[in-house]
Coordinates of C-alpha atoms in Angstrom, one line a residue:
M1 CA 38.1 -9.2 39.9
K2 CA 38.9 -12.4 38.6
E3 CA 39.4 -10.7 35.0
R4 CA 42.2 -8.6 36.7
I5 CA 43.3 -11.4 38.9
I6 CA 43.7 -13.4 35.4
T7 CA 45.5 -10.4 33.7
G8 CA 47.7 -9.7 36.5
I9 CA 49.4 -12.7 36.4
I10 CA 49.6 -13.3 32.7
M11 CA 51.1 -9.7 32.7
A12 CA 53.2 -10.0 35.5
I13 CA 55.1 -13.8 33.7
L14 CA 55.2 -11.7 30.5
F15 CA 57.5 -9.1 32.4
L16 CA 59.9 -11.1 34.5
I17 CA 60.6 -13.6 31.4
P18 CA 62.7 -10.5 29.8
F19 CA 63.0 -8.7 33.0
Y20 CA 65.6 -11.7 34.5
L21 CA 67.0 -12.0 31.4
G22 CA 67.8 -8.9 31.5
N23 CA 70.4 -6.4 28.5
Y24 CA 69.0 -7.0 25.0
W25 CA 65.8 -9.2 25.9
F26 CA 64.6 -6.4 28.4
S27 CA 65.5 -3.5 26.1
A28 CA 63.2 -5.1 23.3
F29 CA 60.5 -5.8 25.6
S30 CA 60.3 -2.2 26.9
L31 CA 61.0 -0.8 23.7
I32 CA 57.4 -3.3 22.7
L33 CA 55.7 -1.3 26.0
A34 CA 56.9 2.1 24.5
I35 CA 55.2 1.5 21.2
L36 CA 51.9 0.3 22.5
A37 CA 52.3 3.1 25.0
Y38 CA 52.6 5.7 22.2
N39 CA 49.9 4.3 20.0
E40 CA 47.6 5.0 23.1
F41 CA 48.9 8.6 23.8
T42 CA 48.3 9.4 20.2
A43 CA 44.8 7.8 20.4
I44 CA 43.9 10.3 23.3
I45 CA 45.7 13.2 22.1
K46 CA 43.9 12.5 18.6
V47 CA 47.1 12.1 16.1
R48 CA 46.3 8.6 14.1
F49 CA 48.0 6.5 11.7
R50 CA 49.6 9.4 9.5
I51 CA 52.9 10.6 9.0
K52 CA 52.7 12.7 12.2
W53 CA 51.9 9.9 13.9
L54 CA 54.9 7.5 11.7
V55 CA 57.6 10.2 12.4
G56 CA 57.1 10.2 16.4
L57 CA 57.3 6.7 16.3
I58 CA 60.5 6.6 14.6
G59 CA 61.4 9.2 17.0
V60 CA 60.5 6.8 20.1
I61 CA 62.6 3.5 18.1
F62 CA 65.8 5.8 17.3
L63 CA 65.8 6.7 21.1
F64 CA 65.9 3.3 21.5
L65 CA 68.8 2.4 19.4
P66 CA 71.8 3.6 21.7
L67 CA 71.0 0.8 24.2
F68 CA 71.7 -1.9 21.1
N69 CA 74.8 -0.4 20.2
F70 CA 73.4 1.2 17.1
G71 CA 74.5 4.6 17.6
I72 CA 75.5 6.6 20.6
E73 CA 74.1 8.9 22.5
Q74 CA 74.5 11.5 21.0
L75 CA 71.9 10.4 18.3
Q76 CA 69.4 10.9 21.3
I77 CA 69.6 14.7 21.2
K78 CA 70.4 15.0 16.5
V79 CA 66.7 12.7 16.8
L80 CA 65.1 15.7 19.2
I81 CA 66.6 18.3 17.5
A82 CA 64.9 16.4 14.0
L83 CA 61.5 16.0 15.4
V84 CA 61.0 19.6 17.1
L85 CA 61.7 21.0 13.2
F86 CA 59.4 18.6 11.4
F87 CA 56.9 18.8 13.5
I88 CA 56.9 22.5 13.6
T89 CA 57.3 22.4 9.7
A90 CA 54.2 20.3 9.3
T91 CA 52.1 22.9 11.1
V92 CA 52.5 25.3 8.4
F93 CA 51.5 22.8 5.3
N94 CA 48.7 21.0 7.6
E95 CA 46.2 23.1 8.9
E96 CA 44.7 20.5 10.9
F97 CA 47.6 20.1 12.9
S98 CA 48.3 23.2 15.3
I99 CA 51.0 24.2 17.1
D100 CA 48.9 22.5 20.8
K101 CA 49.2 19.2 18.8
A102 CA 52.5 19.5 18.0
G103 CA 54.2 20.6 21.2
A104 CA 51.7 17.7 22.5
L105 CA 53.3 14.5 20.1
L106 CA 56.6 15.8 21.2
I107 CA 56.3 15.6 24.4
G108 CA 54.4 12.0 24.1
V109 CA 57.8 10.9 22.5
L110 CA 60.6 12.5 24.6
Y111 CA 57.9 11.0 28.2
I112 CA 57.7 8.0 27.0
G113 CA 60.4 7.1 24.3
F114 CA 63.1 8.4 27.7
G115 CA 60.5 6.9 30.4
F116 CA 60.9 3.1 28.8
V117 CA 64.6 3.8 27.5
S118 CA 65.4 4.8 31.5
L119 CA 63.4 1.6 32.8
A120 CA 66.0 -0.3 30.5
E121 CA 69.1 1.5 30.9
A122 CA 68.0 0.7 34.9
R123 CA 68.2 -2.8 34.0
I124 CA 71.3 -2.9 32.6
D125 CA 73.0 -0.7 34.5
K126 CA 71.6 -1.1 38.0
G127 CA 70.8 -5.3 37.9
V128 CA 67.9 -7.2 38.8
F129 CA 67.6 -6.6 42.4
W130 CA 68.1 -2.5 42.4
T131 CA 65.4 -2.7 39.5
L132 CA 63.2 -5.1 40.8
S133 CA 63.3 -2.5 44.3
I134 CA 62.2 0.6 42.8
L135 CA 59.4 -1.2 41.2
L136 CA 57.9 -2.8 44.1
T137 CA 58.2 0.9 45.6
I138 CA 56.3 2.0 43.1
W139 CA 53.7 -0.4 43.8
T140 CA 53.6 -0.7 47.7
T141 CA 53.0 2.6 47.1
D142 CA 50.1 2.8 44.7
S143 CA 48.7 0.0 47.2
G144 CA 49.6 1.7 50.6
A145 CA 47.4 5.0 48.8
Y146 CA 44.5 3.2 48.1
F147 CA 43.6 1.2 51.1
I148 CA 44.6 3.9 53.1
G149 CA 43.5 6.4 51.5
R150 CA 39.8 4.3 51.3
K151 CA 40.3 4.0 55.0
Y152 CA 41.2 7.5 56.2
G153 CA 41.2 9.7 53.4
K154 CA 39.4 12.8 53.8
R155 CA 41.2 15.8 52.8
K156 CA 41.2 15.5 48.7
L157 CA 44.9 15.7 46.7
A158 CA 43.6 16.9 43.0
P159 CA 39.9 17.0 43.5
K160 CA 40.1 18.3 39.7
I161 CA 42.0 16.1 38.4
S162 CA 42.0 12.9 40.4
P163 CA 38.7 13.1 43.3
N164 CA 39.5 9.4 44.5
K165 CA 43.0 10.4 45.5
T166 CA 43.4 11.8 49.0
L167 CA 46.0 13.7 51.3
E168 CA 46.5 10.9 54.4
G169 CA 46.3 8.5 51.3
A170 CA 49.2 9.9 49.3
I171 CA 51.1 10.2 52.9
G172 CA 49.7 6.7 53.5
G173 CA 51.6 5.5 50.5
I174 CA 55.0 6.8 51.1
V175 CA 54.9 5.3 54.3
T176 CA 53.7 2.0 53.0
A177 CA 56.4 2.3 50.4
I178 CA 59.1 3.3 53.5
I179 CA 58.5 0.2 55.4
I180 CA 58.9 -2.1 52.5
G181 CA 62.0 -0.3 51.2
T182 CA 63.8 -1.0 54.9
V183 CA 62.5 -4.7 54.5
L184 CA 63.5 -4.8 51.1
Q185 CA 67.4 -3.1 51.9
F186 CA 67.9 -5.8 54.9
T187 CA 67.4 -9.0 52.4
L188 CA 68.4 -7.8 49.1
N189 CA 70.6 -5.0 49.7
P190 CA 70.3 -3.4 46.9
F191 CA 71.6 0.5 48.1
S192 CA 74.4 1.5 49.4
S193 CA 73.0 1.9 52.7
Y194 CA 69.5 2.2 54.7
F195 CA 70.0 6.6 54.6
E196 CA 70.3 5.6 50.5
A197 CA 67.5 3.2 50.7
L198 CA 64.9 6.3 52.8
I199 CA 65.9 8.7 50.0
I200 CA 65.2 6.6 46.8
T201 CA 62.1 5.3 48.0
I202 CA 60.7 8.5 49.1
V203 CA 61.7 10.3 45.9
V204 CA 60.3 7.1 43.6
S205 CA 56.8 7.0 46.1
I206 CA 56.4 10.8 45.2
A207 CA 57.6 10.5 41.8
G208 CA 55.1 7.6 41.1
Q209 CA 52.2 9.3 42.7
V210 CA 52.9 12.8 40.5
G211 CA 53.4 10.2 37.7
D212 CA 49.9 8.9 37.8
L213 CA 48.5 12.2 38.8
V214 CA 49.8 13.3 35.6
E215 CA 48.1 10.9 33.4
S216 CA 45.1 11.5 34.7
A217 CA 45.1 15.7 34.1
L218 CA 46.3 14.3 30.2
K219 CA 43.1 11.3 30.2
R220 CA 40.6 14.5 31.9
N221 CA 42.1 17.1 29.7
F222 CA 40.9 14.6 26.2
G223 CA 37.7 13.4 27.7
V224 CA 39.0 9.9 27.9
K225 CA 38.6 7.1 31.0
D226 CA 41.6 4.5 30.2
S227 CA 44.6 4.9 27.8
G228 CA 43.3 1.3 26.4
K229 CA 41.9 -1.5 26.8
I230 CA 44.8 -4.1 25.8
L231 CA 45.2 -5.2 29.2
P232 CA 41.8 -6.9 30.8
G233 CA 40.2 -5.3 33.7
H234 CA 43.4 -2.8 33.6
G235 CA 43.1 -0.3 31.2
G236 CA 46.2 0.1 28.6
V237 CA 49.7 0.1 29.1
L238 CA 49.7 3.8 30.2
D239 CA 46.8 3.1 33.0
R240 CA 49.1 0.2 34.5
L241 CA 52.9 2.3 33.9
D242 CA 52.2 5.7 33.7
S243 CA 54.3 5.7 37.4
W244 CA 57.1 3.8 35.8
I245 CA 57.6 6.2 33.6
F246 CA 57.9 9.4 35.6
V247 CA 59.8 7.8 38.6
F248 CA 62.3 6.3 35.7
I249 CA 63.0 9.5 34.3
G250 CA 63.0 10.9 37.3
L251 CA 66.0 9.0 38.7
Y252 CA 67.3 9.4 35.3
I253 CA 67.1 13.0 36.4
I254 CA 68.9 13.1 39.2
G255 CA 71.4 11.0 38.1
L256 CA 70.2 7.3 39.3
I257 CA 70.4 5.9 36.4

């Protein structure tokens, strides 16, 4: 526990400085997180430091270029098309690189790349308080789900994927997030109304829990316990930020970012 607390404090400091500065500082920090997460993802699916790994990494980096005024959004579409063509073609010349592995690698580039790009865009477009409110909603959902599930949980939410998660915990996480979301709206006023705050809080809370289950399913499928060891006591970047990725992609899709 002591190790987890110390690591958590260091993580918070390293995150909050570029988060507060915003603009290119936070975009660059988000890119670093994306690269670390991509490396963990490729380790999970067993695609290591070869040409396919490098091409995928370049794809993640290229998705960030519009944030640094190195291109327009259409560049992202061209990058995605190029990645699809390359990975499919690569399966023809390498028997070990199957269509399944090519598809998994492409999903990783999209999932991680757009997840952290959406995080950076939220900070740029919506500002400190709006983005911070989203992050606090994710954190309070996790905490509420854990403590309420531990005390009252009986019915398993997804026993084959994450045996410890319960339906009661999931509902408790949502309720906790709504309470904190109401407090945030009263104090920081990040959203246009209490109704909007309620809707966004529910969406974020549900999406965050789904994102956590998605990463759990990925690790279970490949027989991996933690995505990495870069964060002592916490595992890897994906272990800590899997909910963030799903949430910010979801907010981008529905047009809130």
